[in-house]
mmCIF file of C-alpha atoms in Angstrom:
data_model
loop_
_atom_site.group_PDB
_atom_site.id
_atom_site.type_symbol
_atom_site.label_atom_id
_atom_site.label_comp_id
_atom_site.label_asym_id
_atom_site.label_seq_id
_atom_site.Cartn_x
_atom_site.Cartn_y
_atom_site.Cartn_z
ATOM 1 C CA UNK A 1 0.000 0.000 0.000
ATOM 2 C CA UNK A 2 1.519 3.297 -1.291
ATOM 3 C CA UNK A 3 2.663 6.087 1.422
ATOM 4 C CA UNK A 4 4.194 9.347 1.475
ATOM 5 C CA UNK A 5 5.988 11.362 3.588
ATOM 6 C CA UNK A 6 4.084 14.030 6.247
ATOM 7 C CA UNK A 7 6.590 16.568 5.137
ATOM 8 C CA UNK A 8 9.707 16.767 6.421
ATOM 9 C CA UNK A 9 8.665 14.916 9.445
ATOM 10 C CA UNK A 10 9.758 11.555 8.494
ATOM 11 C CA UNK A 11 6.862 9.563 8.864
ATOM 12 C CA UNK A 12 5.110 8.126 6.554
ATOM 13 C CA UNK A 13 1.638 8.075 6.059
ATOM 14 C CA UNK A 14 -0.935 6.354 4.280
ATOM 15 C CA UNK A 15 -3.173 8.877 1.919
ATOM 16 C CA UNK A 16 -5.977 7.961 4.067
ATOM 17 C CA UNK A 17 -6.318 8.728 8.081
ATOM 18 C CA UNK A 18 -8.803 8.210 10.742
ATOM 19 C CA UNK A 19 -10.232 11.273 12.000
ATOM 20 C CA UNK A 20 -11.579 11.083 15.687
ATOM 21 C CA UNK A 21 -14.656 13.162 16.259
ATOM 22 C CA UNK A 22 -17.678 10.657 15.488
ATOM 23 C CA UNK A 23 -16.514 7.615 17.479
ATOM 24 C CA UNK A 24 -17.651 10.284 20.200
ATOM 25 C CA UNK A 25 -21.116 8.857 19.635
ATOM 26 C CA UNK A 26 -20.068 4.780 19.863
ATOM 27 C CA UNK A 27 -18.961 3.009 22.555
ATOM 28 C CA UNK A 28 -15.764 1.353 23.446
ATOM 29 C CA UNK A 29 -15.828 -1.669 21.973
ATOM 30 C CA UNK A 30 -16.953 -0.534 18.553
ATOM 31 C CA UNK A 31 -14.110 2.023 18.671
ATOM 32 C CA UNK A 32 -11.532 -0.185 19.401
ATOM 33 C CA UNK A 33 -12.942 -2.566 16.205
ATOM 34 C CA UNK A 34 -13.013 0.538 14.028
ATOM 35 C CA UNK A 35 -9.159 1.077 14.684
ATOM 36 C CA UNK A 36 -8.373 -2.698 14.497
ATOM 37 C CA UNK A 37 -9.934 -2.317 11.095
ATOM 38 C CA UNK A 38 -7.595 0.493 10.115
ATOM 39 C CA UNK A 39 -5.167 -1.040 11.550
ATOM 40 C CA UNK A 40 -5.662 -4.383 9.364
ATOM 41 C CA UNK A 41 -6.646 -1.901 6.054
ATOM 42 C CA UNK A 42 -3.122 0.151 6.235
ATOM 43 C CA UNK A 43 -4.433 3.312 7.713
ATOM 44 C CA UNK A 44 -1.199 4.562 9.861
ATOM 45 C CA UNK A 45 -2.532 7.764 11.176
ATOM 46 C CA UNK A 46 -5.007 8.570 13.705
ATOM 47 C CA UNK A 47 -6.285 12.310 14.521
ATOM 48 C CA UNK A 48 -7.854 13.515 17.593
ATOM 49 C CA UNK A 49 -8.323 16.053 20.028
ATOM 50 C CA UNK A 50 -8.412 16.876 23.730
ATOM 51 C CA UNK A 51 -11.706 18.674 22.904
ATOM 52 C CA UNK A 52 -13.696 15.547 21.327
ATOM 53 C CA UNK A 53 -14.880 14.271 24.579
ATOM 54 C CA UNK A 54 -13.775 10.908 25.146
ATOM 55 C CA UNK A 55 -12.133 10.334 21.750
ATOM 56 C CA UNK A 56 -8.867 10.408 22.999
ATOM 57 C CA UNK A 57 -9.370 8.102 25.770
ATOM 58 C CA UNK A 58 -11.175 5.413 23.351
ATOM 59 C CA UNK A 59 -8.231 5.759 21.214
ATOM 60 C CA UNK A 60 -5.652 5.284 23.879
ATOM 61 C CA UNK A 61 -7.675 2.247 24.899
ATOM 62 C CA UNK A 62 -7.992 0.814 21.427
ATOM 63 C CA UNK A 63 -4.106 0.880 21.019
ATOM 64 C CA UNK A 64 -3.537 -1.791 24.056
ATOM 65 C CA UNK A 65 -5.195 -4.196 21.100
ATOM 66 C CA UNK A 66 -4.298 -2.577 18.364
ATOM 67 C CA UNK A 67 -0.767 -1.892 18.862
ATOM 68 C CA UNK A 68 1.048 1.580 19.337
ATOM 69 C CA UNK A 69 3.576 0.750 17.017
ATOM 70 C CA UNK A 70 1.202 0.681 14.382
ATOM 71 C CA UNK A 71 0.233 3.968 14.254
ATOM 72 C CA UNK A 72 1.432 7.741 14.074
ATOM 73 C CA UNK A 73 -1.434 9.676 16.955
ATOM 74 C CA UNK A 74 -2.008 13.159 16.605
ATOM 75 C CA UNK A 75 -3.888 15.447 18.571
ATOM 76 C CA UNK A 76 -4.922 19.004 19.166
ATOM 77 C CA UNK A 77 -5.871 21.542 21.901
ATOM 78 C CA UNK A 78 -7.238 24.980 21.489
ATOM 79 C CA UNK A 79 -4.798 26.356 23.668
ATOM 80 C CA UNK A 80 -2.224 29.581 22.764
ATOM 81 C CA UNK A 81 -0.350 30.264 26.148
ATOM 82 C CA UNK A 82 2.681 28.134 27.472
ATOM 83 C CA UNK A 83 0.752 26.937 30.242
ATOM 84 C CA UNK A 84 -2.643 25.723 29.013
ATOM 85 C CA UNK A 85 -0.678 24.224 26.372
ATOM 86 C CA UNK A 86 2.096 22.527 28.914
ATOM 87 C CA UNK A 87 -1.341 20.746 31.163
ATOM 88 C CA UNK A 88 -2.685 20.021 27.850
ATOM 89 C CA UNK A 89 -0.037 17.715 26.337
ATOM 90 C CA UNK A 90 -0.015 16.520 29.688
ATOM 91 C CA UNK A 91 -3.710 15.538 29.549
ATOM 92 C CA UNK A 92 -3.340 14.231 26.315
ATOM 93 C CA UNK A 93 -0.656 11.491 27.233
ATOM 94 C CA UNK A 94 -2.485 10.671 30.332
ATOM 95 C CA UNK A 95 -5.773 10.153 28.658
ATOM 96 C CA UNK A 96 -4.092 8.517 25.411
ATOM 97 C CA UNK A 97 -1.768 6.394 27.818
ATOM 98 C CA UNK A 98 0.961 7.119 25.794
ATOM 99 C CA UNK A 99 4.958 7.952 26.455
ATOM 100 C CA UNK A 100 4.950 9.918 23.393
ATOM 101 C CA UNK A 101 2.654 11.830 20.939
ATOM 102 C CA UNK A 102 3.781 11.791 17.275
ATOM 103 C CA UNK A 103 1.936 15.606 16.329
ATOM 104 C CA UNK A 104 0.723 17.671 18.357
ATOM 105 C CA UNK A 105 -1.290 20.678 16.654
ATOM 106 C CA UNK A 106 -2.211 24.233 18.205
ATOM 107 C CA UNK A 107 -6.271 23.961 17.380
ATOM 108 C CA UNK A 108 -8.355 25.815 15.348
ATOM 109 C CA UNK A 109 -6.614 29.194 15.164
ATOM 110 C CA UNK A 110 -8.668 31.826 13.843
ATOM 111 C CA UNK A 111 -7.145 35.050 14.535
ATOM 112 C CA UNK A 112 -4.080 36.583 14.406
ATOM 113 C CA UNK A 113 -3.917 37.646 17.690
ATOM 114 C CA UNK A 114 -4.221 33.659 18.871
ATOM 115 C CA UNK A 115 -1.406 33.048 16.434
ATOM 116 C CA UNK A 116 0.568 36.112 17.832
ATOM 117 C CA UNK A 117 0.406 35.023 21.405
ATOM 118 C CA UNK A 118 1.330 31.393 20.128
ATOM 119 C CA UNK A 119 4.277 32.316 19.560
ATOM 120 C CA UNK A 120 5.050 34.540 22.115
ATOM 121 C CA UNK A 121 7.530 34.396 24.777
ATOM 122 C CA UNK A 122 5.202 32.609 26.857
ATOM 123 C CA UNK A 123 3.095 31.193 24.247
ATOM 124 C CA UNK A 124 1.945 27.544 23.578
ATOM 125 C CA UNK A 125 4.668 27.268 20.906
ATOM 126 C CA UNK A 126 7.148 27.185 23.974
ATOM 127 C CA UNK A 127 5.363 24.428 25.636
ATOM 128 C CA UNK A 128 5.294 22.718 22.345
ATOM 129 C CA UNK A 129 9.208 22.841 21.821
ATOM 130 C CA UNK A 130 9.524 21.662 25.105
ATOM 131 C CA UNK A 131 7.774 18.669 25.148
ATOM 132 C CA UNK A 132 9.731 18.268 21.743
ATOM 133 C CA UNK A 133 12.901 18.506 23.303
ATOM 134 C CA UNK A 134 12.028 16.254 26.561
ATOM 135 C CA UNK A 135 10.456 13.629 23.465
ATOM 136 C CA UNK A 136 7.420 13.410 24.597
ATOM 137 C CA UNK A 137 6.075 14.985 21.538
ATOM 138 C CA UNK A 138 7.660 14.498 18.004
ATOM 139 C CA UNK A 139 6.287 17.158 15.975
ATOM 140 C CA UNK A 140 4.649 20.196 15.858
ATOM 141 C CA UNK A 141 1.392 21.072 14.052
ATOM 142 C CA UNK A 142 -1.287 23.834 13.421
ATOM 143 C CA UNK A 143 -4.642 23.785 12.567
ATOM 144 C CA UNK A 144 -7.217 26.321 11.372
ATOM 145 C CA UNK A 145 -10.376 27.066 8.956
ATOM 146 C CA UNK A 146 -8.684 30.584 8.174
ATOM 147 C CA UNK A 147 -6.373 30.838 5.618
ATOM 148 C CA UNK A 148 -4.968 33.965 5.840
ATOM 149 C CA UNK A 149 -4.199 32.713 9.446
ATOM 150 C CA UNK A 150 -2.401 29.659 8.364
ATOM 151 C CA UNK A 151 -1.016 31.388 5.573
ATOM 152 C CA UNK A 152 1.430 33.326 7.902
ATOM 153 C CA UNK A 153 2.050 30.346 10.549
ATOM 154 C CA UNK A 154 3.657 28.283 7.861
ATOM 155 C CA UNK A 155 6.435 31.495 8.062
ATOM 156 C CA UNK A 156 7.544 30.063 10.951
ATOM 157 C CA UNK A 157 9.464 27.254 10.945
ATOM 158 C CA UNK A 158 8.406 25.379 14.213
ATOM 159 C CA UNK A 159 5.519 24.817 12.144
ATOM 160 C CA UNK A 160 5.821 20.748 10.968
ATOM 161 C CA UNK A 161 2.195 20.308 9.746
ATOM 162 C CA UNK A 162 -0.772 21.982 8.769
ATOM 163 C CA UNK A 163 -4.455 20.788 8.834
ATOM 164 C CA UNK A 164 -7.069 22.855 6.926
ATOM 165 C CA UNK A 165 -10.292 21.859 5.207
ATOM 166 C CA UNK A 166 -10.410 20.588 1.443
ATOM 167 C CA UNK A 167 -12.911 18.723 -0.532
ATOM 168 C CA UNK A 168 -14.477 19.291 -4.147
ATOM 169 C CA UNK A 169 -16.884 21.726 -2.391
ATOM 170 C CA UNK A 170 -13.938 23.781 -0.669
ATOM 171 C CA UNK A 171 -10.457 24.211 -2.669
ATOM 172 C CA UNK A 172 -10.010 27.698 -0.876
ATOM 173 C CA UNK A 173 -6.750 26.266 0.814
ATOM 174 C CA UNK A 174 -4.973 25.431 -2.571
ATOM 175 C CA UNK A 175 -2.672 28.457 -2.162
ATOM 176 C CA UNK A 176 -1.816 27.036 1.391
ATOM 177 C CA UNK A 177 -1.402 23.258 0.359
ATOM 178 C CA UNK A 178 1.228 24.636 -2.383
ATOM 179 C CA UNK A 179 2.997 26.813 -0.099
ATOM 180 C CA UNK A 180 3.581 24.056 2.312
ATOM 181 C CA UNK A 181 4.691 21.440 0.372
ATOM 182 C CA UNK A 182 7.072 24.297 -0.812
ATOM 183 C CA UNK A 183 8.417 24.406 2.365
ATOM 184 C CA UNK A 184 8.142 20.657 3.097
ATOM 185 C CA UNK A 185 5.229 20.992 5.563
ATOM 186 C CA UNK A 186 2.877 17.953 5.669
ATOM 187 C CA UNK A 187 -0.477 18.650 4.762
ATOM 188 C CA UNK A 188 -3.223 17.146 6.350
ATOM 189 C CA UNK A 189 -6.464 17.623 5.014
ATOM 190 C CA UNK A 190 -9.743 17.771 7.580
ATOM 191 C CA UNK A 191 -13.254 17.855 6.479
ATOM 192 C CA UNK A 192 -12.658 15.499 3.159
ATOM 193 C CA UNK A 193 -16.896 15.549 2.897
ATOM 194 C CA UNK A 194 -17.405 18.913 3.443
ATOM 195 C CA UNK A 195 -18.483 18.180 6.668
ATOM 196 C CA UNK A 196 -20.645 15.321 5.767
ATOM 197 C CA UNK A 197 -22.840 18.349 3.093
ATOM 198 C CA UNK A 198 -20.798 16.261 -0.253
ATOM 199 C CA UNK A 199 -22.713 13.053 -0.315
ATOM 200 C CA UNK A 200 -20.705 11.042 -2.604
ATOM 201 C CA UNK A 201 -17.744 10.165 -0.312
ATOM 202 C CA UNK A 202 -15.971 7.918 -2.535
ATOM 203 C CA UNK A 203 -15.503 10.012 -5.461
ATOM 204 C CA UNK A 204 -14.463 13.312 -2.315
ATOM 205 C CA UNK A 205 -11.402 11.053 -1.180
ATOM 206 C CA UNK A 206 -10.666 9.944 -4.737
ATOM 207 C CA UNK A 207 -10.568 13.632 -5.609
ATOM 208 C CA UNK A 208 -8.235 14.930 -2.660
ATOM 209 C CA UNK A 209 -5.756 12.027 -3.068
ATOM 210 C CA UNK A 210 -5.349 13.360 -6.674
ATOM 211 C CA UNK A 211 -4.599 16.230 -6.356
ATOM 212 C CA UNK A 212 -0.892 16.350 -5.318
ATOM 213 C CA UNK A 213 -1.685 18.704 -2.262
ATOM 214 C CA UNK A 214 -2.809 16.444 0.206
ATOM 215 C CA UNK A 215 -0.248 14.007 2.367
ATOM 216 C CA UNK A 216 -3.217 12.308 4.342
ATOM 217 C CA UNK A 217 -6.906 12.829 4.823
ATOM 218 C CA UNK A 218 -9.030 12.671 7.408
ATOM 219 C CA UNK A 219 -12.259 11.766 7.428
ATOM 220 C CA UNK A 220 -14.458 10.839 10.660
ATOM 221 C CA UNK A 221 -15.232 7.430 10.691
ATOM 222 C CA UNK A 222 -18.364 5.692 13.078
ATOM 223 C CA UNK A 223 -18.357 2.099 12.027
ATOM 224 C CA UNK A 224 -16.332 -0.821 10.147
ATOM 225 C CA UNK A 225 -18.322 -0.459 7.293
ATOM 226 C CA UNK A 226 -16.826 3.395 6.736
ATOM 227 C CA UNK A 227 -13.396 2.143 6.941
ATOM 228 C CA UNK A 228 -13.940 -0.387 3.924
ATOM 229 C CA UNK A 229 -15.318 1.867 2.100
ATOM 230 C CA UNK A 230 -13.229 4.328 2.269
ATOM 231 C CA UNK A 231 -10.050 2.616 2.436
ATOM 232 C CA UNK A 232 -11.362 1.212 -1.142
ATOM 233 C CA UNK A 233 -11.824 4.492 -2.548
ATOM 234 C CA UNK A 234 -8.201 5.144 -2.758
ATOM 235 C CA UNK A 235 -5.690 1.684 -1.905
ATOM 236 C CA UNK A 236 -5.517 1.008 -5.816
ATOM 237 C CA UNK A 237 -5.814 4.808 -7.229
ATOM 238 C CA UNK A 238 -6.620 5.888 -10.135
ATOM 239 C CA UNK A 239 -7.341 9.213 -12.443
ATOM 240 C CA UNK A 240 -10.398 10.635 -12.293
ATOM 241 C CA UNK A 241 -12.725 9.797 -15.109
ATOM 242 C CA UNK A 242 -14.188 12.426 -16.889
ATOM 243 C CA UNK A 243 -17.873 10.648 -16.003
ATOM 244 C CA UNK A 244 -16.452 11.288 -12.303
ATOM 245 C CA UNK A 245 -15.243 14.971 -12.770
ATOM 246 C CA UNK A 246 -18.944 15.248 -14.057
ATOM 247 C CA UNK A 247 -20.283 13.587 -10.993
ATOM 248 C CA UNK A 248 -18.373 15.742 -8.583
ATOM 249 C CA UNK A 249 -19.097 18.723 -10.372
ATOM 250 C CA UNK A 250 -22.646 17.868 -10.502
ATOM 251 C CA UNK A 251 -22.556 17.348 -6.702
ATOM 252 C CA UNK A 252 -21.282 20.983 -6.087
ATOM 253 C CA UNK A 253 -23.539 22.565 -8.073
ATOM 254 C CA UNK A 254 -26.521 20.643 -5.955
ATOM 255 C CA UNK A 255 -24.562 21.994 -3.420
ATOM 256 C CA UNK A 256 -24.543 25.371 -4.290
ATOM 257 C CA UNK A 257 -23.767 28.636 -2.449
ATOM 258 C CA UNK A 258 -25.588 27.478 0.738
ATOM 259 C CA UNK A 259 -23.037 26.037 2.258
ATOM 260 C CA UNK A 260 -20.186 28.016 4.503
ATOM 261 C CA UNK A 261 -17.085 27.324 3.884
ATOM 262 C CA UNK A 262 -15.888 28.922 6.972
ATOM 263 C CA UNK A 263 -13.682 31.759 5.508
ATOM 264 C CA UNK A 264 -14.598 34.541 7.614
ATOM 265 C CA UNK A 265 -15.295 37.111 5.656
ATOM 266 C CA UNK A 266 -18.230 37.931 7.502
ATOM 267 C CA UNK A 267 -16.411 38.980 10.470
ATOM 268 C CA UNK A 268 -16.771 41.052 12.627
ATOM 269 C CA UNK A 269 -20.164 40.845 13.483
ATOM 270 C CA UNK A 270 -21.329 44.404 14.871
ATOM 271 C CA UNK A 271 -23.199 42.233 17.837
ATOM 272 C CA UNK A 272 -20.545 40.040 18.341
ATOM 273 C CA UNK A 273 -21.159 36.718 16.896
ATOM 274 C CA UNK A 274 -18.746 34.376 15.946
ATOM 275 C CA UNK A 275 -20.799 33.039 12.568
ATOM 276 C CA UNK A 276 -18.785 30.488 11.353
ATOM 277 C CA UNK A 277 -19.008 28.639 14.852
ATOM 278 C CA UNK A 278 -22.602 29.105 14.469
ATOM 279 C CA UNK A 279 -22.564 26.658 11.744
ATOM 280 C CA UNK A 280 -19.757 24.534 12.816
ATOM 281 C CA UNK A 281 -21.400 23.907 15.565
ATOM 282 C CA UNK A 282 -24.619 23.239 13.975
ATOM 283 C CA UNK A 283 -23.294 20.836 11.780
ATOM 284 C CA UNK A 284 -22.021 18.758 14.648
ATOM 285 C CA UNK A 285 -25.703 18.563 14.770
ATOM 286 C CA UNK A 286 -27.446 18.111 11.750
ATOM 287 C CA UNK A 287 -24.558 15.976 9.905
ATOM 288 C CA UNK A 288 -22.632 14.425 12.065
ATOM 289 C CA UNK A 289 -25.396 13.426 14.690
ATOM 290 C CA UNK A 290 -23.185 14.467 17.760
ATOM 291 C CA UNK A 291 -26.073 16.171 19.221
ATOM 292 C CA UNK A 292 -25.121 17.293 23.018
ATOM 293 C CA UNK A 293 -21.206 17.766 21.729
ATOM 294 C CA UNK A 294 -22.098 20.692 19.186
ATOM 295 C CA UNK A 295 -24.865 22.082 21.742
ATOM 296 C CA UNK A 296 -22.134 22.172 24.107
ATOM 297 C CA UNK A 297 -20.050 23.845 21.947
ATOM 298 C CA UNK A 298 -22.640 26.385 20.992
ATOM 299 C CA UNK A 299 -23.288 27.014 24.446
ATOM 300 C CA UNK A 300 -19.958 28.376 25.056
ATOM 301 C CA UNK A 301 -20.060 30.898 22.418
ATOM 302 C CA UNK A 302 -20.338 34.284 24.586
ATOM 303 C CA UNK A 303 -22.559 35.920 21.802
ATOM 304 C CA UNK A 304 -25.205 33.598 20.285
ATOM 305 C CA UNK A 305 -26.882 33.511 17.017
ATOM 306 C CA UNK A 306 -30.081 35.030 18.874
ATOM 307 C CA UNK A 307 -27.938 38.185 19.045
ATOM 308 C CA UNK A 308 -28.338 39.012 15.398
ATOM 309 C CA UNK A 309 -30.305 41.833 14.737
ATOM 310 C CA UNK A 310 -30.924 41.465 10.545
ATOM 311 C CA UNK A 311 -28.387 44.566 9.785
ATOM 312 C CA UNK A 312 -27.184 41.680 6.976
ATOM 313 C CA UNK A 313 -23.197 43.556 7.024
ATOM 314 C CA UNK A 314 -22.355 39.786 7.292
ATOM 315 C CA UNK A 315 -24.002 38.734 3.904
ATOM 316 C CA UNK A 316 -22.707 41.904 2.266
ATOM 317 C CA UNK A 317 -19.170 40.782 2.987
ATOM 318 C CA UNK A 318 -20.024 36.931 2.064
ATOM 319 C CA UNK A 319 -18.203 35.656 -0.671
ATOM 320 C CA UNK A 320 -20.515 33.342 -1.564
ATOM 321 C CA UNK A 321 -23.830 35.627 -1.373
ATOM 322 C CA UNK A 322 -24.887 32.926 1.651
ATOM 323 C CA UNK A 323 -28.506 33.741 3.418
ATOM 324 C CA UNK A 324 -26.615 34.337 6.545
ATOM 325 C CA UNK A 325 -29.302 35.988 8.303
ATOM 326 C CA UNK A 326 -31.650 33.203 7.530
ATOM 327 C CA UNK A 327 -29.305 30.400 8.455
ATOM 328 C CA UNK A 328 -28.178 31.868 11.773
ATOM 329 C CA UNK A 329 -32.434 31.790 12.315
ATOM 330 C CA UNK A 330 -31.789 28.307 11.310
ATOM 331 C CA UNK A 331 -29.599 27.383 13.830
ATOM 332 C CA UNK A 332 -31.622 29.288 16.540
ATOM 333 C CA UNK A 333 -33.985 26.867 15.728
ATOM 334 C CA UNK A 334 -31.576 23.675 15.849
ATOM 335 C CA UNK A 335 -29.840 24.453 19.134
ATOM 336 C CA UNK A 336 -33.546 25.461 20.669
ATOM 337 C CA UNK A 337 -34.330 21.793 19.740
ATOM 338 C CA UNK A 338 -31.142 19.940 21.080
#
């Protein structure tokens, strides 16, 4: 089974990895037979995060059966100061039962300013070389739905891997992807079906592993059955078809502009409102059935989608002429029924 190198980190990676978020919504058991499964279909890389509830701990327990030495872990935290980050990584090997952690990423970083303090004298990036040094972490990562954001943490060269959305529906991170590999950053692609809104998974894998941008994606992945049929999207690749390329394309127009593809443009809200969560969040809902996580989530938002008051600045600054007032009602309306 064909691999390729993560970047310059050395390891080598399978096109396809396992992403952790919905084996929130399974139970032990199952989880562990899901990564068995990998194991035994040539996946070699596992992503998680210290936010997904008890995905890291499933994980951790899966790898007693599944073997440690079979796989490269990564994981994540939202944290940007040296010593949230520090009791992090901590966490993370404690809940993983692990000695070491192959990638650790700085999570979802959306604004400059969490970059900034990153790497800051006392930012997580400190904690992060750190743990490096002591080996307890091998390599450093960064992940984010921004890409002007990402865009200037790949200038800095503690910066090993980046993970950033891509699919048929969303190919705003091309520019990234290039300038990466450029710099022999591993890419990691997250959200390979658009968040579960592209339907026709096969073809969205078969499309990202051809495109030359993409060192491993990541799809989320609930039950054996996923990992077959994924894994046989892309073990004996080939070209697109032109019938496919017509397929796919089809799909995106269905698609159309009512989707977000989380590029912020719409920000700053004059109330306050962090849109883009809105509908992260609500997708945790509506696609990927992880009901109480993305209601959790929502609730932590300190300005909620009830805030907006129709001034529609948002949907004049939209690249993609979305209904934002409308969908933010939307998700009023899904979080009220949680």
């Amino acid at each position: 089974m064909k691999k390729v190198l993560l970047g310059n980190t050395g390891m080598e990676v399978f096109v396809l990895g396992f992403g952790g978020i919905p084996i929130q919504r399974v139970s032990q058991e199952e989880a562990t037979e899901i990564i068995l499964e990998c194991r035994d279909r040539g996946i070699n890389f596992i992503d998680t995060a210290q936010g997904y509830t008890i995905s890291e701990q499933y994980i951790g327990n899966a790898l007693k059966k599944a073997g440690r030495e079979n796989f490269y872990i990564a994981t994540k935290a939202m944290c940007h100061d040296y010593d949230s980050m520090k009791a992090a990584i901590e966490n993370s090997l404690k809940s993983m039962q692990l000695d070491y952690i192959d990638l650790y990423q700085i999570h979802n970083v959306s604004k400059m300013e969490q970059l900034d303090k990153s790497f800051s004298e006392n930012g997580a990036i400190k904690a992060l070389l750190e743990a490096k040094e002591k080996g307890i972490i091998k390599h450093i990562g960064i992940t984010g739905h921004i890409k002007e954001v990402l865009l200037k943490a790949i200038e800095h060269d503690e910066i090993e891997t980046i993970q950033f959305p891509y699919n048929p529906v969303e190919s705003q991170g091309t520019e990234l992807f290039e300038r990466a590999l450029a710099k022999g950053i591993g890419t990691i692609a997250m959200k390979p079906m658009a968040g579960g809104a592209f339907t026709k998974h096969k073809l969205s894998l078969k499309y990202i592993a051809n495109s030359n941008l993409i060192s491993v994606a990541i799809p989320g992945m609930d039950s054996v059955k996923q990992v077959v049929e994924n894994v046989s999207a892309v073990e004996n690749l080939q070209p697109l078809t032109q019938e496919e390329m017509d397929e796919i394309k089809n799909e995106v127009q269905e698609i159309g502009n009512n989707f977000c593809r989380r590029c912020g443009y719409c920000k700053p809200c004059p109330e306050g409102i962090d849109i883009p969560s809105v509908f992260i969040f609500e997708g945790y809902v509506t696609r990927y059935n992880l009901p109480e996580y993305g209601k959790s989530r929502y609730d932590a938002l300190p300005v909620k989608a009830t805030a907006c008051v129709r001034c529609r600045k948002c949907e004049r600054k939209c690249p993609y002429n979305l209904p934002i007032v409308e969908k933010l009602k939307h998700a009023v309306e899904t979080f009220k029924n949680c």
